[in-house]
CSV table of C-alpha atoms in Angstrom, one decimal:
chain,number,residue,atom,x,y,z
A,1,MET,CA,0.0,0.0,0.0
A,2,GLU,CA,1.3,3.4,-1.0
A,3,ASN,CA,2.1,5.8,1.9
A,4,LEU,CA,1.2,9.4,1.7
A,5,ILE,CA,3.3,10.4,4.8
A,6,ASN,CA,6.5,8.8,5.9
A,7,ILE,CA,8.2,9.9,9.1
A,8,GLN,CA,11.6,8.3,10.0
A,9,HIS,CA,13.5,9.0,13.2
A,10,LEU,CA,12.1,12.5,13.8
A,11,ASN,CA,13.7,14.4,16.7
A,12,TYR,CA,12.7,17.8,17.8
A,13,GLY,CA,13.4,20.0,20.8
A,14,PHE,CA,14.8,23.3,21.8
A,15,THR,CA,18.0,21.6,22.9
A,16,GLN,CA,19.5,18.1,22.5
A,17,ASN,CA,19.0,17.6,26.2
A,18,LYS,CA,15.3,18.6,26.1
A,19,LEU,CA,13.7,16.8,23.2
A,20,ILE,CA,9.9,17.1,22.7
A,21,LEU,CA,9.9,14.4,20.0
A,22,LYS,CA,12.2,11.4,20.3
A,23,ASN,CA,12.9,9.2,17.3
A,24,VAL,CA,9.3,9.4,16.0
A,25,SER,CA,8.6,7.1,13.1
A,26,LEU,CA,5.3,6.3,11.4
A,27,SER,CA,3.7,5.8,8.0
A,28,VAL,CA,0.3,6.9,6.8
A,29,PRO,CA,-1.2,4.9,4.0
A,30,LYS,CA,-3.0,6.6,1.1
A,31,GLY,CA,-6.8,6.5,1.6
A,32,SER,CA,-6.6,5.8,5.3
A,33,ILE,CA,-8.1,7.6,8.3
A,34,PHE,CA,-5.0,7.7,10.5
A,35,GLY,CA,-5.5,8.4,14.2
A,36,PHE,CA,-2.6,10.1,16.0
A,37,LEU,CA,-3.4,9.4,19.7
A,38,GLY,CA,-1.9,10.6,22.9
A,39,ALA,CA,-2.6,12.5,26.1
A,40,ASN,CA,-2.3,16.3,26.2
A,41,GLY,CA,1.4,17.3,26.0
A,42,ALA,CA,2.5,13.9,24.4
A,43,GLY,CA,3.8,15.6,21.3
A,44,LYS,CA,0.9,15.4,18.8
A,45,SER,CA,0.6,19.1,17.9
A,46,THR,CA,4.4,19.5,17.7
A,47,THR,CA,4.7,16.6,15.3
A,48,MET,CA,1.9,18.1,13.1
A,49,LYS,CA,3.5,21.5,13.1
A,50,VAL,CA,6.8,20.0,11.9
A,51,MET,CA,4.8,18.1,9.2
A,52,LEU,CA,3.3,21.4,8.0
A,53,GLY,CA,6.6,23.3,8.1
A,54,ASN,CA,5.6,25.5,11.0
A,55,LEU,CA,8.6,24.1,12.9
A,56,PRO,CA,11.8,23.0,11.2
A,57,ASP,CA,12.5,19.5,10.1
A,58,GLU,CA,16.3,19.9,10.2
A,59,ASN,CA,17.2,16.3,9.5
A,60,ASN,CA,14.7,15.8,6.6
A,61,SER,CA,12.9,13.1,8.6
A,62,ILE,CA,9.5,13.7,6.9
A,63,GLU,CA,8.3,12.9,3.4
A,64,ILE,CA,4.8,13.8,2.2
A,65,PHE,CA,3.7,12.7,-1.3
A,66,ASN,CA,7.2,11.2,-1.6
A,67,LYS,CA,8.9,14.6,-1.2
A,68,SER,CA,10.9,16.1,1.6
A,69,LEU,CA,9.3,19.2,3.2
A,70,THR,CA,11.9,21.5,1.7
A,71,SER,CA,10.9,20.5,-1.9
A,72,LEU,CA,7.2,20.0,-1.1
A,73,TYR,CA,6.4,23.5,0.2
A,74,PRO,CA,5.0,26.0,-0.7
A,75,ASP,CA,3.4,24.4,-3.7
A,76,GLY,CA,2.4,21.3,-1.7
A,77,PHE,CA,0.0,23.4,0.4
A,78,GLN,CA,-2.4,23.1,-2.7
A,79,LYS,CA,-2.7,19.4,-2.0
A,80,ILE,CA,-3.0,19.6,1.8
A,81,GLY,CA,-5.7,21.0,4.0
A,82,SER,CA,-4.8,21.6,7.7
A,83,LEU,CA,-6.4,22.7,10.9
A,84,ILE,CA,-4.0,23.2,13.8
A,85,ASP,CA,-5.0,24.6,17.2
A,86,SER,CA,-8.2,26.7,17.1
A,87,PRO,CA,-9.7,28.0,13.8
A,88,ALA,CA,-9.8,31.8,13.3
A,89,PHE,CA,-12.8,33.5,11.9
A,90,TYR,CA,-14.2,37.0,11.3
A,91,ASP,CA,-17.1,36.9,13.7
A,92,HIS,CA,-18.9,39.9,12.2
A,93,LEU,CA,-18.9,38.2,8.8
A,94,SER,CA,-21.1,35.3,7.6
A,95,GLY,CA,-19.8,31.8,7.0
A,96,TRP,CA,-20.0,32.5,3.3
A,97,ASP,CA,-18.0,35.7,3.5
A,98,ASN,CA,-15.3,34.0,5.7
A,99,LEU,CA,-14.9,31.4,3.0
A,100,ILE,CA,-14.9,34.0,0.2
A,101,VAL,CA,-12.0,35.9,2.0
A,102,LEU,CA,-9.9,32.8,2.1
A,103,SER,CA,-10.7,31.7,-1.5
A,104,LYS,CA,-9.8,35.1,-2.9
A,105,LEU,CA,-6.5,35.0,-1.1
A,106,ARG,CA,-5.8,31.6,-2.7
A,107,GLY,CA,-7.1,32.6,-6.2
A,108,LEU,CA,-10.0,30.1,-6.1
A,109,PRO,CA,-13.4,30.7,-7.7
A,110,ASP,CA,-16.6,31.3,-5.6
A,111,SER,CA,-17.9,28.0,-6.8
A,112,GLU,CA,-15.3,26.3,-4.5
A,113,CYS,CA,-17.0,28.0,-1.5
A,114,GLU,CA,-20.4,26.6,-2.6
A,115,ARG,CA,-18.9,23.1,-3.1
A,116,VAL,CA,-17.3,22.9,0.4
A,117,LEU,CA,-20.4,24.3,2.1
A,118,HIS,CA,-22.5,21.5,0.6
A,119,LEU,CA,-19.9,19.0,1.7
A,120,VAL,CA,-20.1,20.0,5.3
A,121,ASP,CA,-23.8,20.6,5.2
A,122,LEU,CA,-23.7,24.3,6.0
A,123,TRP,CA,-25.2,25.7,2.7
A,124,GLU,CA,-28.5,26.6,4.4
A,125,ASN,CA,-26.6,28.6,7.1
A,126,ARG,CA,-24.1,30.3,4.7
A,127,ASN,CA,-25.5,33.8,5.4
A,128,VAL,CA,-25.6,33.5,9.2
A,129,LYS,CA,-23.0,35.6,11.0
A,130,MET,CA,-20.2,33.6,12.6
A,131,LYS,CA,-21.0,34.9,16.1
A,132,LYS,CA,-24.4,33.0,15.8
A,133,TYR,CA,-22.8,29.7,14.8
A,134,SER,CA,-22.7,26.9,17.4
A,135,LEU,CA,-19.3,25.3,18.2
A,136,GLY,CA,-20.1,22.3,16.0
A,137,MET,CA,-21.0,24.6,13.1
A,138,LYS,CA,-17.8,26.5,13.5
A,139,GLN,CA,-15.8,23.3,13.5
A,140,ARG,CA,-17.6,22.2,10.3
A,141,LEU,CA,-16.9,25.6,8.7
A,142,ALA,CA,-13.2,25.2,9.7
A,143,ILE,CA,-13.1,21.8,8.0
A,144,ALA,CA,-14.8,23.5,4.9
A,145,MET,CA,-11.9,25.9,4.8
A,146,THR,CA,-9.4,23.0,4.8
A,147,LEU,CA,-11.3,21.5,1.8
A,148,LEU,CA,-10.9,24.6,-0.4
A,149,GLY,CA,-9.0,23.6,-3.5
A,150,SER,CA,-9.8,19.8,-3.2
A,151,PRO,CA,-6.8,18.6,-1.2
A,152,GLU,CA,-5.7,15.0,-1.2
A,153,LEU,CA,-4.7,15.1,2.5
A,154,LEU,CA,-6.3,16.6,5.6
A,155,ILE,CA,-4.2,17.2,8.7
A,156,LEU,CA,-6.5,17.9,11.6
A,157,ASP,CA,-5.5,18.6,15.2
A,158,GLU,CA,-8.2,17.7,17.8
A,159,PRO,CA,-11.2,18.4,15.5
A,160,VAL,CA,-13.7,17.1,18.0
A,161,ASN,CA,-12.2,18.8,21.1
A,162,GLY,CA,-14.8,20.7,23.1
A,163,LEU,CA,-17.8,19.4,21.2
A,164,ASP,CA,-20.9,17.9,22.7
A,165,PRO,CA,-21.8,14.2,21.8
A,166,ASN,CA,-24.0,15.4,18.9
A,167,GLY,CA,-21.3,17.7,17.6
A,168,MET,CA,-18.7,14.8,17.8
A,169,LEU,CA,-21.1,12.6,15.8
A,170,GLU,CA,-21.5,15.2,13.1
A,171,ILE,CA,-17.7,15.6,12.7
A,172,ARG,CA,-17.2,11.9,12.7
A,173,GLU,CA,-19.8,11.3,10.0
A,174,LEU,CA,-18.4,14.2,8.0
A,175,LEU,CA,-14.8,12.8,8.1
A,176,LEU,CA,-16.0,9.3,7.2
A,177,LYS,CA,-17.9,10.8,4.2
A,178,LEU,CA,-14.9,12.7,3.0
A,179,ASN,CA,-12.8,9.6,3.2
A,180,ARG,CA,-15.2,7.2,1.6
A,181,GLU,CA,-16.8,9.5,-1.1
A,182,GLN,CA,-13.9,11.9,-1.8
A,183,GLY,CA,-11.0,9.5,-1.2
A,184,ILE,CA,-9.3,12.0,1.0
A,185,THR,CA,-6.6,10.7,3.3
A,186,ILE,CA,-7.1,12.1,6.9
A,187,PHE,CA,-4.5,12.4,9.6
A,188,ILE,CA,-6.3,13.3,12.8
A,189,SER,CA,-4.9,13.8,16.3
A,190,SER,CA,-7.0,13.3,19.4
A,191,HIS,CA,-6.9,12.4,23.1
A,192,LEU,CA,-10.5,11.3,22.9
A,193,LEU,CA,-9.8,7.6,22.3
A,194,GLN,CA,-13.4,6.2,22.3
A,195,GLU,CA,-14.5,8.7,19.7
A,196,VAL,CA,-11.5,8.2,17.3
A,197,GLU,CA,-11.8,4.4,17.7
A,198,LYS,CA,-15.1,4.6,15.7
A,199,MET,CA,-13.5,5.9,12.5
A,200,VAL,CA,-9.8,5.2,12.2
A,201,THR,CA,-8.3,2.5,10.0
A,202,HIS,CA,-4.7,3.0,11.2
A,203,LEU,CA,-3.2,4.7,14.2
A,204,ALA,CA,-0.1,5.7,16.1
A,205,ILE,CA,0.1,6.1,19.9
A,206,ILE,CA,2.5,8.6,21.2
A,207,SER,CA,3.5,9.1,24.9
A,208,ASN,CA,6.1,11.5,26.2
A,209,GLY,CA,7.3,12.3,22.7
A,210,SER,CA,7.9,8.6,21.7
A,211,ILE,CA,5.8,6.3,19.5
A,212,LYS,CA,4.6,3.3,21.4
A,213,PHE,CA,2.7,1.7,18.5
A,214,SER,CA,2.1,2.4,14.8
A,215,GLY,CA,0.1,0.3,12.4
A,216,SER,CA,-3.4,-0.8,11.4
A,217,VAL,CA,-6.2,-1.4,13.8
A,218,GLU,CA,-5.9,-5.1,12.9
A,219,GLU,CA,-2.2,-5.1,13.9
A,220,LEU,CA,-3.0,-3.5,17.2
A,221,ASN,CA,-5.7,-6.1,17.8
A,222,SER,CA,-3.3,-9.0,17.1
A,223,TYR,CA,-0.4,-7.5,19.2
A,224,TYR,CA,-2.3,-6.2,22.2
A,225,ARG,CA,-5.7,-7.8,22.5
A,226,HIS,CA,-5.6,-10.6,25.1
A,227,ASN,CA,-8.5,-12.4,23.4
A,228,ARG,CA,-10.7,-11.7,26.4
A,229,VAL,CA,-14.4,-11.8,25.8
A,230,ARG,CA,-17.2,-10.8,28.2
A,231,ILE,CA,-20.5,-12.7,28.2
A,232,GLY,CA,-23.5,-11.0,29.7
A,233,LEU,CA,-26.0,-13.4,31.2
A,234,ASN,CA,-28.3,-14.0,34.1
A,235,ASP,CA,-26.9,-15.9,37.1
A,236,PRO,CA,-23.3,-16.4,36.1
A,237,SER,CA,-22.5,-18.3,39.2
A,238,VAL,CA,-24.8,-21.1,38.1
A,239,PHE,CA,-23.4,-21.4,34.6
A,240,ILE,CA,-19.6,-20.9,35.1
A,241,GLN,CA,-19.3,-24.6,36.1
A,242,TYR,CA,-20.3,-25.6,32.5
A,243,ILE,CA,-17.5,-23.6,30.9
A,244,PRO,CA,-14.4,-25.7,30.2
A,245,GLU,CA,-11.2,-24.8,32.1
A,246,ASN,CA,-9.3,-23.9,28.9
A,247,TYR,CA,-11.5,-20.8,28.6
A,248,SER,CA,-10.2,-19.5,31.9
A,249,PRO,CA,-13.6,-18.3,33.0
A,250,GLN,CA,-13.9,-15.6,35.7
A,251,ILE,CA,-17.0,-14.0,37.2
A,252,ILE,CA,-16.7,-10.2,36.8
A,253,ASP,CA,-20.0,-9.2,38.4
A,254,HIS,CA,-23.5,-10.5,39.0
A,255,GLN,CA,-24.2,-10.5,35.2
A,256,THR,CA,-20.9,-11.0,33.5
A,257,ILE,CA,-18.4,-13.8,32.9
A,258,GLU,CA,-15.0,-13.1,31.2
A,259,ILE,CA,-13.4,-15.9,29.2
A,260,THR,CA,-10.2,-16.3,27.0
A,261,VAL,CA,-10.7,-17.4,23.4
A,262,GLN,CA,-8.4,-18.2,20.5
A,263,SER,CA,-10.9,-17.9,17.7
A,264,ARG,CA,-14.4,-17.0,16.7
A,265,GLU,CA,-15.3,-20.7,16.7
A,266,ASP,CA,-14.5,-20.8,20.4
A,267,ILE,CA,-17.2,-18.2,21.0
A,268,ILE,CA,-19.7,-20.2,18.9
A,269,ASN,CA,-19.0,-23.5,20.7
A,270,LEU,CA,-19.2,-21.9,24.1
A,271,THR,CA,-22.4,-20.1,23.3
A,272,LYS,CA,-24.0,-23.4,22.2
A,273,ILE,CA,-22.9,-25.1,25.5
A,274,LEU,CA,-24.4,-22.3,27.6
A,275,VAL,CA,-27.7,-22.1,25.6
A,276,LEU,CA,-28.1,-25.9,25.9
A,277,LYS,CA,-27.9,-25.4,29.6
A,278,ASP,CA,-30.7,-22.8,29.4
A,279,ALA,CA,-28.4,-19.8,30.1
A,280,GLU,CA,-30.1,-16.5,29.3
A,281,ILE,CA,-27.4,-14.6,27.3
A,282,PHE,CA,-28.0,-11.0,26.5
A,283,GLU,CA,-24.5,-9.7,25.4
A,284,ILE,CA,-21.2,-10.9,24.0
A,285,ARG,CA,-18.4,-8.3,23.6
A,286,ASN,CA,-14.6,-7.8,23.7
A,287,SER,CA,-13.4,-6.9,27.1
A,288,ALA,CA,-10.7,-4.6,25.9
A,289,GLY,CA,-11.1,-1.6,23.7
A,290,LEU,CA,-8.8,1.1,22.4
A,291,GLU,CA,-8.8,2.9,25.7
A,292,ASP,CA,-7.6,-0.3,27.5
A,293,TRP,CA,-4.9,-0.9,25.0
A,294,PHE,CA,-3.8,2.7,25.1
A,295,MET,CA,-3.4,2.6,28.9
A,296,GLU,CA,-1.4,-0.7,28.7
A,297,ILE,CA,0.9,0.5,25.8
A,298,THR,CA,1.7,3.8,27.4
A,299,LYS,CA,2.4,2.2,30.8
A,300,ASN,CA,4.8,-0.3,29.3
């Protein structure tokens, strides 16, 4: 699979003794939604600022579109849309006029403003002044700004930060639509693991300036999932005796048994055993999600 972004052994800091980024390496496949995950202060924004040329990449550690940053920019900005930190707007202007200002600066036609407003579902609110926009609407307009000029790559720093659950859902659905329908590769940073887990295809986890994991969601599952499955059922103390020892069954609470499995067939076979014993099963789920893996990876 072709990579749109390649970072190899990136170090960055104000002095050699105070590095913010330490030997950061990751690859972002073309067409992916890549989650760059870490706690606040882990080094996410610094990495993205170096990627965009806001901070120097002195050792040429980064390639985007198979070009070093020194040869990519400034022309490369035509192929990249970015949103780092908080978006800036003219609050006394409408959403449409804010886009027009930016499109004029970039020499783009007014039709581009119309196109991106339809993409982010703000066409009906185009004439509303920015000061009346909700936080979610402002974030969608900010993403519309990054879409001017039909970029192939979006680099977004914490795009759902501060939004309510409905606003997060809107942004998530928008990013999925842009990826699936427009084929845009999306590099998104966040510390909101449960939200990002619902959309990413690949990810990297950064902690204290160092990459702890980088790869596909499937690779993360195979490396870090302990094949623990939780079964929700009534009266687990009655039915745990029917579960073979190789499943290592444990009662978690009054409605949950946790087991270890090696394959999907293990789950099928055990479900048959319990149902034949008249167990009332109401849920089967993985016991570990991205948040659990994140905590384990960053600890170790």
